[in-house]
Tab-separated table of C-alpha atoms in Angstrom:
chain	number	residue	atom	x	y	z
A	17	MET	CA	95.740	33.201	-111.184
A	18	THR	CA	97.590	35.740	-113.271
A	19	THR	CA	97.991	33.828	-116.935
A	20	ILE	CA	101.351	32.909	-117.653
A	21	VAL	CA	102.439	34.553	-121.707
A	22	PRO	CA	105.422	32.657	-122.373
A	23	PRO	CA	108.430	35.305	-122.987
A	24	THR	CA	109.836	36.027	-126.229
A	25	THR	CA	113.594	35.320	-126.943
A	26	GLN	CA	114.800	39.071	-126.978
A	27	THR	CA	112.918	39.107	-123.371
A	28	LEU	CA	114.722	35.947	-122.620
A	29	THR	CA	118.080	37.253	-124.430
A	30	ARG	CA	118.288	40.282	-121.759
A	31	LEU	CA	117.648	38.061	-118.648
A	32	ALA	CA	120.227	35.615	-119.302
A	33	ASP	CA	122.890	38.208	-119.719
A	34	GLU	CA	121.396	40.577	-116.113
A	35	LEU	CA	121.490	36.736	-114.135
A	36	ARG	CA	124.966	36.328	-115.183
A	37	ARG	CA	125.751	39.901	-114.728
A	38	ALA	CA	123.188	38.788	-111.504
A	39	ILE	CA	125.239	35.401	-110.565
A	40	GLY	CA	128.355	34.868	-112.399
A	41	SER	CA	128.025	33.325	-115.418
A	42	GLU	CA	129.205	29.772	-114.368
A	43	ASN	CA	126.585	30.136	-112.212
A	44	VAL	CA	124.112	30.341	-114.956
A	45	LEU	CA	122.948	27.668	-117.946
A	46	THR	CA	121.182	28.295	-122.129
A	47	ALA	CA	122.392	26.188	-124.535
A	48	ARG	CA	120.353	23.527	-125.052
A	49	SER	CA	122.406	20.446	-124.081
A	50	ASP	CA	122.425	21.860	-121.527
A	51	LEU	CA	118.519	22.636	-120.670
A	52	LEU	CA	117.268	19.177	-121.431
A	53	VAL	CA	118.800	17.177	-118.171
A	54	TYR	CA	116.392	19.814	-116.415
A	55	GLU	CA	113.329	18.618	-118.675
A	56	CYS	CA	111.800	16.785	-117.191
A	57	ASP	CA	112.085	14.581	-113.151
A	58	GLY	CA	111.562	11.314	-111.710
A	59	PHE	CA	107.861	11.833	-113.198
A	60	VAL	CA	108.672	10.986	-117.302
A	61	ILE	CA	106.923	11.107	-118.830
A	62	GLU	CA	105.478	14.549	-118.570
A	63	LYS	CA	108.580	17.265	-119.929
A	64	ASN	CA	109.406	20.296	-121.071
A	65	SER	CA	112.914	22.390	-120.734
A	66	PRO	CA	113.862	25.691	-118.782
A	67	ASP	CA	114.058	28.378	-120.606
A	68	VAL	CA	117.295	29.315	-118.612
A	69	VAL	CA	119.291	26.954	-114.957
A	70	VAL	CA	120.706	28.985	-112.562
A	71	PHE	CA	122.268	26.824	-109.445
A	72	PRO	CA	122.703	30.264	-107.063
A	73	ARG	CA	125.103	29.892	-103.989
A	74	SER	CA	123.767	32.052	-101.275
A	75	THR	CA	120.995	33.266	-100.135
A	76	ALA	CA	121.198	36.230	-101.092
A	77	ASP	CA	121.428	34.892	-105.415
A	78	VAL	CA	118.675	33.428	-104.703
A	79	VAL	CA	117.112	36.949	-104.052
A	80	LYS	CA	118.596	38.259	-106.844
A	81	VAL	CA	117.104	35.154	-109.534
A	82	VAL	CA	113.531	36.168	-108.142
A	83	GLN	CA	113.933	39.525	-109.084
A	84	CYS	CA	115.911	39.901	-111.983
A	85	CYS	CA	113.154	36.988	-113.328
A	86	ASN	CA	110.438	39.817	-112.052
A	87	ARG	CA	112.127	42.403	-114.028
A	88	ALA	CA	111.489	40.531	-116.924
A	89	ASP	CA	108.275	38.839	-115.894
A	90	VAL	CA	109.346	35.897	-116.596
A	91	PRO	CA	107.584	32.772	-114.148
A	92	PHE	CA	110.938	30.965	-112.199
A	93	VAL	CA	110.537	27.265	-110.591
A	94	PRO	CA	112.853	26.037	-107.550
A	95	ARG	CA	114.839	22.065	-107.768
A	96	GLY	CA	116.229	20.020	-105.568
A	97	ALA	CA	118.104	16.906	-107.358
A	98	GLY	CA	114.911	16.550	-109.230
A	99	THR	CA	113.865	13.335	-107.611
A	100	SER	CA	110.075	14.103	-107.709
A	101	LEU	CA	107.996	11.248	-108.950
A	102	ALA	CA	105.147	13.752	-109.472
A	103	GLY	CA	106.296	16.239	-112.043
A	104	GLY	CA	107.005	18.760	-108.856
A	105	CYS	CA	109.884	20.840	-110.481
A	106	LEU	CA	108.438	20.848	-113.866
A	107	PRO	CA	108.904	23.468	-115.551
A	108	ILE	CA	105.867	24.510	-117.033
A	109	GLY	CA	105.731	26.860	-120.146
A	110	GLY	CA	109.864	27.460	-119.550
A	111	GLY	CA	111.252	30.161	-117.708
A	112	VAL	CA	114.115	30.165	-115.057
A	113	MET	CA	115.070	26.886	-113.123
A	114	ILE	CA	116.431	27.859	-110.268
A	115	VAL	CA	119.495	24.489	-108.920
A	116	LEU	CA	119.484	25.136	-104.987
A	117	THR	CA	121.914	22.056	-105.061
A	118	ARG	CA	125.363	24.467	-105.050
A	119	LEU	CA	123.612	25.284	-101.441
A	120	LYS	CA	124.531	22.343	-99.886
A	121	ASN	CA	126.431	23.062	-96.354
A	122	ILE	CA	124.901	22.067	-93.045
A	123	LEU	CA	125.817	25.425	-91.582
A	124	GLU	CA	125.067	24.954	-87.473
A	125	ILE	CA	124.090	20.893	-85.461
A	126	ASN	CA	123.555	21.285	-81.859
A	127	TYR	CA	123.175	18.433	-79.907
A	128	ARG	CA	122.570	20.235	-76.842
A	129	ASP	CA	119.156	22.148	-78.264
A	130	ARG	CA	118.636	18.918	-80.897
A	131	TYR	CA	118.057	20.452	-83.790
A	132	ALA	CA	120.936	21.438	-86.711
A	133	VAL	CA	120.867	24.344	-89.326
A	134	VAL	CA	121.408	22.893	-93.187
A	135	GLU	CA	120.817	24.574	-96.509
A	136	PRO	CA	118.201	23.422	-98.164
A	137	GLY	CA	120.558	21.748	-101.668
A	138	VAL	CA	121.708	18.979	-98.267
A	139	VAL	CA	121.602	15.640	-99.654
A	140	ASN	CA	119.662	13.824	-96.879
A	141	VAL	CA	121.903	11.348	-95.982
A	142	HIS	CA	125.009	13.558	-96.065
A	143	LEU	CA	123.104	14.658	-92.483
A	144	THR	CA	122.516	11.360	-91.383
A	145	ASN	CA	126.332	10.090	-91.916
A	146	ALA	CA	127.213	13.814	-90.539
A	147	LEU	CA	125.278	12.717	-87.745
A	148	LYS	CA	127.118	8.724	-86.754
A	149	GLY	CA	128.235	8.772	-84.455
A	150	SER	CA	126.668	11.432	-81.854
A	151	GLY	CA	123.529	9.364	-80.957
A	152	TYR	CA	121.126	11.194	-82.941
A	153	HIS	CA	119.574	11.205	-86.092
A	154	TYR	CA	117.496	12.989	-89.045
A	155	ALA	CA	114.467	10.875	-88.840
A	156	PRO	CA	113.053	11.549	-92.044
A	157	ASP	CA	114.611	9.377	-94.489
A	158	PRO	CA	113.152	8.450	-97.742
A	159	SER	CA	114.072	5.614	-100.233
A	160	SER	CA	115.998	7.828	-102.578
A	161	GLN	CA	117.522	9.501	-99.381
A	162	GLY	CA	121.064	8.849	-100.493
A	163	ALA	CA	120.175	11.655	-103.611
A	164	CYS	CA	117.111	13.629	-102.446
A	165	THR	CA	118.333	16.910	-100.534
A	166	ILE	CA	116.003	18.361	-97.381
A	167	GLY	CA	114.886	21.126	-99.829
A	168	GLY	CA	113.128	18.698	-102.181
A	169	ASN	CA	111.862	17.347	-98.903
A	170	VAL	CA	110.656	20.523	-97.147
A	171	ALA	CA	108.857	21.114	-100.296
A	172	THR	CA	106.628	17.784	-100.545
A	173	ASN	CA	106.478	16.290	-96.856
A	174	SER	CA	108.527	13.454	-97.220
A	175	GLY	CA	108.057	10.141	-95.626
A	176	GLY	CA	109.914	7.100	-95.146
A	177	PRO	CA	110.337	3.989	-94.228
A	178	HIS	CA	110.330	4.961	-90.719
A	179	THR	CA	107.005	7.568	-91.415
A	180	LEU	CA	105.257	4.772	-89.612
A	181	LYS	CA	106.443	6.298	-86.335
A	182	TYR	CA	109.164	8.649	-86.228
A	183	GLY	CA	105.910	10.912	-89.185
A	184	VAL	CA	106.833	12.655	-91.673
A	185	THR	CA	109.359	15.614	-93.132
A	186	VAL	CA	106.471	18.259	-91.149
A	187	ASN	CA	107.372	16.529	-88.119
A	188	HIS	CA	111.233	17.343	-87.959
A	189	VAL	CA	110.679	20.737	-88.834
A	190	LEU	CA	111.234	23.176	-86.825
A	191	GLY	CA	112.072	26.880	-88.951
A	192	ILE	CA	112.423	27.924	-92.101
A	193	GLU	CA	114.038	31.191	-94.209
A	194	ALA	CA	112.504	30.338	-97.751
A	195	VAL	CA	112.231	33.446	-100.458
A	196	LEU	CA	108.986	34.617	-101.713
A	197	ALA	CA	107.754	35.748	-104.517
A	198	ASP	CA	108.651	38.963	-105.007
A	199	GLY	CA	112.121	38.614	-103.510
A	200	SER	CA	111.881	39.739	-99.947
A	201	VAL	CA	113.528	37.078	-97.586
A	202	VAL	CA	111.159	35.424	-94.212
A	203	GLN	CA	111.885	33.144	-91.386
A	204	LEU	CA	108.721	30.803	-90.469
A	205	GLY	CA	109.294	29.477	-86.629
A	206	GLY	CA	113.542	28.777	-85.647
A	207	PRO	CA	115.075	26.710	-83.328
A	208	ALA	CA	112.890	26.824	-80.955
A	209	GLU	CA	110.342	24.791	-80.610
A	210	ASP	CA	106.488	25.055	-80.599
A	211	PRO	CA	106.267	29.649	-81.594
A	212	LEU	CA	103.479	31.323	-80.979
A	213	GLY	CA	100.563	31.768	-84.510
A	214	LEU	CA	99.640	30.833	-86.964
A	215	ASP	CA	102.063	27.337	-87.917
A	216	LEU	CA	103.111	28.477	-91.177
A	217	VAL	CA	106.122	26.503	-91.200
A	218	GLY	CA	103.096	24.296	-91.593
A	219	ALA	CA	101.849	25.856	-94.828
A	220	MET	CA	105.472	25.800	-96.300
A	221	VAL	CA	106.234	21.927	-95.896
A	222	GLY	CA	104.468	20.357	-98.655
A	223	SER	CA	103.761	22.830	-101.003
A	224	GLU	CA	106.006	21.937	-103.870
A	225	GLY	CA	107.468	24.860	-103.905
A	226	THR	CA	104.295	27.597	-105.232
A	227	LEU	CA	104.676	29.641	-101.666
A	228	GLY	CA	108.652	30.208	-101.693
A	229	ILE	CA	111.775	29.027	-102.317
A	230	VAL	CA	113.231	27.974	-99.485
A	231	THR	CA	116.874	28.420	-98.118
A	232	LYS	CA	116.864	26.966	-94.930
A	233	VAL	CA	115.784	25.124	-92.515
A	234	TRP	CA	115.960	24.118	-89.309
A	235	VAL	CA	115.607	20.112	-88.084
A	236	LYS	CA	114.953	18.391	-84.919
A	237	LEU	CA	117.214	16.471	-83.967
A	238	THR	CA	116.209	12.234	-82.629
A	239	ARG	CA	117.764	10.566	-80.081
A	240	ASN	CA	119.144	7.103	-81.391
A	241	PRO	CA	116.977	4.152	-79.989
A	242	GLN	CA	118.726	1.968	-77.459
A	243	GLY	CA	118.325	-1.489	-79.975
A	244	TRP	CA	116.843	-2.502	-82.773
A	245	ARG	CA	114.852	-5.990	-84.292
A	246	THR	CA	114.531	-6.422	-87.671
A	247	MET	CA	112.991	-9.367	-88.852
A	248	LEU	CA	112.155	-10.150	-92.321
A	249	ALA	CA	109.349	-12.143	-92.834
A	250	ILE	CA	108.605	-14.711	-95.933
A	251	PHE	CA	105.312	-15.514	-97.476
A	252	GLU	CA	103.464	-17.394	-99.801
A	253	SER	CA	100.569	-14.933	-100.843
A	254	CYS	CA	99.935	-11.151	-100.518
A	255	ASP	CA	96.954	-11.596	-98.499
A	256	ASP	CA	98.977	-13.492	-96.134
A	257	ALA	CA	101.379	-10.680	-95.905
A	258	THR	CA	98.910	-8.358	-95.821
A	259	GLN	CA	96.671	-9.977	-93.000
A	260	ALA	CA	100.202	-10.380	-90.845
A	261	ILE	CA	100.712	-6.254	-90.972
A	262	SER	CA	96.684	-6.250	-90.106
A	263	GLU	CA	97.794	-8.532	-86.914
A	264	ILE	CA	100.684	-6.870	-86.159
A	265	ILE	CA	98.830	-3.753	-85.759
A	266	GLY	CA	95.718	-4.734	-84.016
A	267	ALA	CA	98.193	-6.269	-81.464
A	268	GLY	CA	98.683	-2.421	-80.726
A	269	ILE	CA	103.080	-2.241	-81.991
A	270	VAL	CA	104.374	0.172	-84.089
A	271	PRO	CA	107.231	-1.414	-85.228
A	272	ALA	CA	109.646	1.199	-87.043
A	273	ALA	CA	108.674	0.666	-89.817
A	274	LEU	CA	106.682	-2.129	-91.718
A	275	GLU	CA	107.615	-2.430	-96.171
A	276	MET	CA	106.829	-4.669	-98.008
A	277	MET	CA	107.828	-6.009	-101.348
A	278	ASP	CA	106.437	-8.593	-103.587
A	279	GLN	CA	107.593	-11.982	-106.042
A	280	GLY	CA	108.357	-9.413	-109.259
A	281	ILE	CA	110.840	-6.283	-107.339
A	282	LEU	CA	111.837	-9.168	-105.609
A	283	VAL	CA	113.651	-10.409	-108.657
A	284	ALA	CA	115.447	-7.311	-109.243
A	285	ILE	CA	116.618	-6.318	-106.005
A	286	GLU	CA	118.569	-10.500	-105.523
A	287	ALA	CA	120.213	-9.938	-109.043
A	288	ALA	CA	121.455	-6.693	-108.297
A	289	PHE	CA	122.682	-6.941	-104.666
A	290	GLY	CA	122.402	-10.988	-104.533
A	291	PHE	CA	121.204	-10.535	-100.544
A	292	GLY	CA	119.635	-14.220	-100.015
A	293	PHE	CA	116.167	-13.190	-101.072
A	294	PRO	CA	113.807	-16.227	-101.863
A	295	LEU	CA	112.696	-16.313	-105.112
A	296	ASP	CA	109.774	-18.463	-105.226
A	297	ALA	CA	108.182	-16.496	-102.331
A	298	GLN	CA	104.905	-14.072	-103.891
A	299	ALA	CA	105.738	-11.478	-100.592
A	300	ILE	CA	108.541	-10.583	-97.592
A	301	LEU	CA	108.024	-8.017	-95.113
A	302	LEU	CA	109.951	-6.269	-94.076
A	303	ILE	CA	109.584	-5.410	-90.073
A	304	GLU	CA	111.564	-3.175	-87.507
A	305	VAL	CA	110.634	-2.374	-84.232
A	306	ASP	CA	113.373	0.046	-81.855
A	307	GLY	CA	113.541	1.770	-78.417
A	308	LEU	CA	114.503	0.276	-75.285
A	309	GLU	CA	116.930	-3.006	-75.215
A	310	ALA	CA	114.129	-4.510	-72.234
A	311	GLY	CA	111.056	-5.087	-74.221
A	312	LEU	CA	112.341	-5.699	-77.632
A	313	ASP	CA	112.772	-9.000	-77.462
A	314	GLN	CA	109.072	-9.386	-76.382
A	315	GLN	CA	108.107	-7.506	-78.756
A	316	ARG	CA	110.212	-9.609	-81.343
A	317	ASP	CA	108.379	-12.865	-80.285
A	318	GLN	CA	105.328	-11.367	-80.593
A	319	ILE	CA	105.856	-10.464	-84.016
A	320	VAL	CA	107.038	-14.027	-85.025
A	321	GLU	CA	103.949	-15.506	-83.585
A	322	LEU	CA	101.793	-13.093	-86.026
A	323	CYS	CA	103.192	-13.535	-89.484
A	324	LYS	CA	103.583	-17.772	-88.425
A	325	ARG	CA	99.129	-17.239	-87.949
A	326	SER	CA	99.071	-15.349	-91.083
A	327	ASN	CA	100.962	-18.125	-92.747
A	328	ALA	CA	104.765	-17.019	-93.109
A	329	ARG	CA	106.395	-19.885	-94.102
A	330	GLU	CA	109.682	-18.733	-92.596
A	331	VAL	CA	110.793	-15.412	-90.443
A	332	ARG	CA	114.478	-14.705	-90.664
A	333	LEU	CA	115.935	-11.687	-87.807
A	334	ALA	CA	119.168	-9.960	-89.142
A	335	LYS	CA	121.560	-11.631	-86.704
A	336	ASP	CA	123.545	-8.693	-86.427
A	337	GLU	CA	124.675	-5.181	-87.334
A	338	LYS	CA	125.913	-5.615	-90.297
A	339	GLU	CA	123.380	-7.991	-91.800
A	340	ARG	CA	120.860	-4.864	-90.675
A	341	LEU	CA	122.294	-2.664	-92.736
A	342	LYS	CA	122.301	-4.467	-95.853
A	343	LEU	CA	118.328	-5.261	-95.603
A	344	TRP	CA	117.677	-1.656	-95.549
A	345	LYS	CA	120.089	-1.090	-98.520
A	346	CYS	CA	118.094	-3.848	-100.629
A	347	ARG	CA	115.121	-2.098	-99.608
A	348	LYS	CA	116.495	1.944	-99.638
A	349	GLN	CA	118.043	0.789	-103.640
A	350	ALA	CA	114.774	-0.891	-105.305
A	351	PHE	CA	113.837	2.010	-107.223
A	352	GLY	CA	117.482	1.533	-108.604
A	353	ALA	CA	116.954	-2.032	-109.684
A	354	ILE	CA	113.933	-1.938	-111.811
A	355	GLY	CA	116.590	-1.032	-114.489
A	356	ARG	CA	116.433	-4.444	-114.785
A	357	LEU	CA	113.530	-4.745	-115.549
A	358	SER	CA	112.577	-2.422	-118.730
A	359	PRO	CA	113.829	1.078	-119.441
A	360	SER	CA	111.214	2.995	-118.228
A	361	TYR	CA	108.612	2.949	-114.791
A	362	CYS	CA	105.971	4.861	-113.165
A	363	THR	CA	106.029	4.671	-109.675
A	364	GLN	CA	102.173	6.325	-108.519
A	365	ASP	CA	101.668	7.080	-105.331
A	366	GLY	CA	98.794	6.437	-103.368
A	367	VAL	CA	97.155	5.226	-99.171
A	368	VAL	CA	94.825	3.293	-98.441
A	369	PRO	CA	93.704	2.117	-94.450
A	370	ARG	CA	95.806	-1.081	-94.361
A	371	THR	CA	92.675	-3.224	-93.942
A	372	GLN	CA	92.739	-2.452	-97.643
A	373	LEU	CA	95.393	-3.991	-98.972
A	374	PRO	CA	94.475	-6.807	-99.780
A	375	ASN	CA	91.953	-5.472	-102.550
A	376	ILE	CA	94.092	-2.584	-103.422
A	377	LEU	CA	96.938	-5.146	-103.902
A	378	ARG	CA	94.785	-7.303	-106.380
A	379	LYS	CA	92.872	-4.851	-108.002
A	380	ILE	CA	96.669	-3.785	-109.406
A	381	ILE	CA	97.300	-6.436	-110.156
A	382	GLU	CA	94.056	-6.437	-112.348
A	383	ILE	CA	94.566	-3.221	-113.999
A	384	GLY	CA	98.114	-4.627	-114.428
A	385	THR	CA	96.165	-7.840	-116.576
A	386	ARG	CA	93.322	-5.294	-118.577
A	387	TYR	CA	95.943	-2.916	-119.483
A	388	ASP	CA	99.343	-5.190	-120.257
A	389	LEU	CA	101.215	-4.162	-118.049
A	390	LYS	CA	104.181	-5.248	-115.606
A	391	ILE	CA	103.663	-4.228	-112.529
A	392	VAL	CA	105.742	-3.986	-109.193
A	393	ASN	CA	105.560	-3.592	-105.655
A	394	VAL	CA	107.942	-2.158	-102.964
A	395	PHE	CA	105.866	0.506	-100.496
A	396	HIS	CA	105.266	1.234	-96.890
A	397	ALA	CA	102.617	-1.147	-95.778
A	398	GLY	CA	101.890	-0.083	-92.055
A	399	ASP	CA	101.005	2.126	-92.732
A	400	GLY	CA	99.017	1.318	-96.418
A	401	ASN	CA	100.769	4.057	-98.355
A	402	ILE	CA	101.216	1.792	-102.012
A	403	HIS	CA	103.860	1.874	-104.419
A	404	PRO	CA	102.919	-0.247	-107.778
A	405	ILE	CA	105.718	0.105	-109.892
A	406	LEU	CA	104.448	0.367	-113.814
A	407	LEU	CA	107.123	-0.959	-116.583
A	408	PHE	CA	106.924	0.106	-119.329
A	409	ASP	CA	108.856	1.476	-122.536
A	410	GLU	CA	109.265	5.384	-122.950
A	411	ARG	CA	110.066	5.120	-125.934
A	412	GLN	CA	106.697	3.510	-127.143
A	413	PRO	CA	103.387	5.842	-127.546
A	414	GLU	CA	101.014	3.039	-126.684
A	415	GLN	CA	102.814	1.762	-124.354
A	416	VAL	CA	102.753	5.642	-121.922
A	417	GLU	CA	98.938	5.664	-122.801
A	418	ARG	CA	98.290	2.836	-120.923
A	419	VAL	CA	100.673	3.600	-118.434
A	420	LEU	CA	98.830	6.439	-117.650
A	421	LEU	CA	95.576	5.608	-117.929
A	422	ALA	CA	96.194	2.087	-115.446
A	423	SER	CA	97.719	4.430	-113.401
A	424	ASN	CA	94.710	7.254	-113.504
A	425	GLU	CA	93.487	3.825	-112.433
A	426	ILE	CA	94.722	2.801	-110.118
A	427	LEU	CA	94.518	5.915	-108.068
A	428	GLU	CA	90.823	6.275	-109.038
A	429	ALA	CA	90.505	2.736	-106.389
A	430	CYS	CA	92.276	4.466	-103.822
A	431	LEU	CA	90.006	7.048	-102.913
A	432	ALA	CA	87.303	3.852	-103.747
A	433	SER	CA	89.144	3.113	-100.660
A	434	GLY	CA	88.174	5.894	-98.885
A	435	GLY	CA	91.744	6.655	-99.429
A	436	SER	CA	94.460	8.994	-100.455
A	437	VAL	CA	96.142	9.985	-104.400
A	438	THR	CA	99.643	10.771	-102.739
A	439	GLY	CA	101.205	9.628	-98.766
A	440	GLU	CA	104.996	11.803	-99.822
A	441	HIS	CA	105.100	12.747	-103.668
A	442	GLY	CA	103.477	15.656	-103.926
A	443	ILE	CA	101.141	15.785	-106.467
A	444	GLY	CA	103.281	18.017	-108.788
A	445	VAL	CA	101.674	18.590	-112.333
A	446	GLU	CA	100.681	14.724	-112.496
A	447	LYS	CA	97.421	14.296	-109.684
A	448	ILE	CA	96.159	17.928	-110.460
A	449	HIS	CA	93.403	16.987	-111.347
A	450	PHE	CA	92.416	14.245	-109.065
A	451	MET	CA	92.601	17.286	-107.022
A	452	GLN	CA	88.561	17.942	-107.504
A	453	LYS	CA	87.924	14.865	-106.419
A	454	MET	CA	89.125	15.108	-103.027
A	455	PHE	CA	88.432	18.982	-102.198
A	456	THR	CA	86.173	20.991	-102.407
A	457	PRO	CA	85.608	23.945	-104.004
A	458	ASP	CA	85.730	25.694	-101.097
A	459	ASP	CA	88.370	24.421	-99.784
A	460	LEU	CA	90.503	24.659	-103.333
A	461	GLN	CA	89.335	28.121	-102.602
A	462	ALA	CA	90.907	28.629	-98.948
A	463	MET	CA	94.020	26.954	-100.978
A	464	ASP	CA	94.154	29.937	-103.728
A	465	ASN	CA	94.283	32.073	-101.416
A	466	LEU	CA	96.994	30.687	-99.625
A	467	ARG	CA	99.201	30.251	-101.730
A	468	GLN	CA	97.905	34.222	-103.704
A	469	ALA	CA	99.182	35.598	-100.299
A	470	PHE	CA	102.665	34.488	-101.555
A	471	ASN	CA	102.419	34.201	-105.162
A	472	PRO	CA	100.186	36.967	-105.537
A	473	LEU	CA	101.682	36.591	-109.171
A	474	GLY	CA	101.616	33.011	-109.929
A	475	LYS	CA	105.143	33.378	-111.093
A	476	LEU	CA	106.184	31.867	-108.465
A	477	SER	CA	106.329	27.451	-109.452
A	478	PRO	CA	103.384	27.890	-112.001
A	479	GLN	CA	100.631	25.354	-112.311
A	480	LYS	CA	101.191	23.446	-110.195
A	481	MET	CA	98.951	21.357	-107.755
A	482	LEU	CA	95.865	23.097	-107.640
A	483	PRO	CA	93.636	22.266	-110.476
A	484	THR	CA	91.765	24.877	-112.876
A	485	ALA	CA	88.864	24.897	-111.127
A	486	GLY	CA	85.583	27.080	-112.103
A	487	GLY	CA	85.941	28.826	-108.316
A	488	CYS	CA	89.400	29.251	-108.749
A	489	GLY	CA	89.592	30.334	-111.829
A	490	MET	CA	92.443	28.403	-112.360
A	491	GLU	CA	93.151	26.617	-115.998
A	492	GLN	CA	95.921	23.480	-116.059
A	493	LYS	CA	98.424	23.349	-118.954
A	494	HIS	CA	99.918	20.417	-120.252
A	495	PRO	CA	103.932	21.099	-119.945
A	496	GLY	CA	105.223	20.855	-123.840
A	497	ARG	CA	105.350	16.998	-124.439
A	498	ARG	CA	104.665	13.733	-123.230
A	499	ALA	CA	106.824	10.902	-123.304
A	500	ALA	CA	106.868	9.253	-126.980
A	501	LEU	CA	103.722	10.950	-127.713
């Protein structure tokens, strides 16, 4: 892989002038004070400022930007709303950041063929709102859907609370238009399902912007279910809550969503939204089943029985659509409420087999105690996708160090449980050192071969996803600085 040499000041000055001529000076930022906004994403521990930030308004603009960068031999990295939690859009080595938030149009909604065509900067919930009343919806609903973009969802193959039944982003993308690293434009897939040939759409989704810059997405529309039943089960212990999860899945029920929140996060959510959560509960499960009305009451009753058999203190049923939506608002905005608990936080993203949830939660408590860190949990329990949130103050260097060590141990424990170090947030820069633990050298070489086919000079999103490895000839470089270090 090509080594990225930091561009000189003269090169960057010439490049900025060329970019202004290409896409307009109002779409180019170079002032240091402006660039600081883009020095990190939701992973605040690793930071590095880009040298130039651009805001293309069309595919043609993206092509011009990439061509300018290639002529100047300067690296470039795409970015959506910056909600990545693994440093996926961190500009390692500086260069040009291509912010896609001005490509924000819903280009087509086709109900007869059940697809929509959107630009990458469309905020996820904006598509949801555009479909209201139609009888259809776009299924992937990350907790950050009020801020994250469809392009970012494609980059990380995002999931969300309803992943358990409906799957992740790749299951809902029919086609992609992308600008490749050499400035050429390709269309992979399209409005029709199951195109012939290699599944390059599947390769592009989840590649974290290392194979191309997505400029248009064909997404599937899903028929709304006829009905819902939404429940809140309250438990005196996390063990009982996780036992209930295993009982529900073991009974052959596949809820649309099965989310767990522990006592630590409940305090913040209740303070923020005043829903009436029981603050003395150690854990709650938010359970939703959907589908044809016939049979929903039976599933609800069965779930209530299974929860009570697992020592649930109480199981509440959302009495109407208004209460159901408020419950989901609390869940999806839980991360926003964390500001009430600490000035900084680091959200981990691991996966374990569902039966290992009690063990991994006990391990997280033990790790938090040992590193003197408060850790709260809100996660997609139904598919074993944990999100322990480590609370700290990034202005305190020794706290940052403890967070890094504790995070590493949590992810090691996920691997030891037979799981993975990411369920939906991606690898980014945060977890790049884990790739060698999850994949063989041959696996990594195959991934690198694919990336070089799309991105042979390595100028697009350098130093992401794939680690230093003798077999791969790659070297991981840390970004410019870390929080408080």
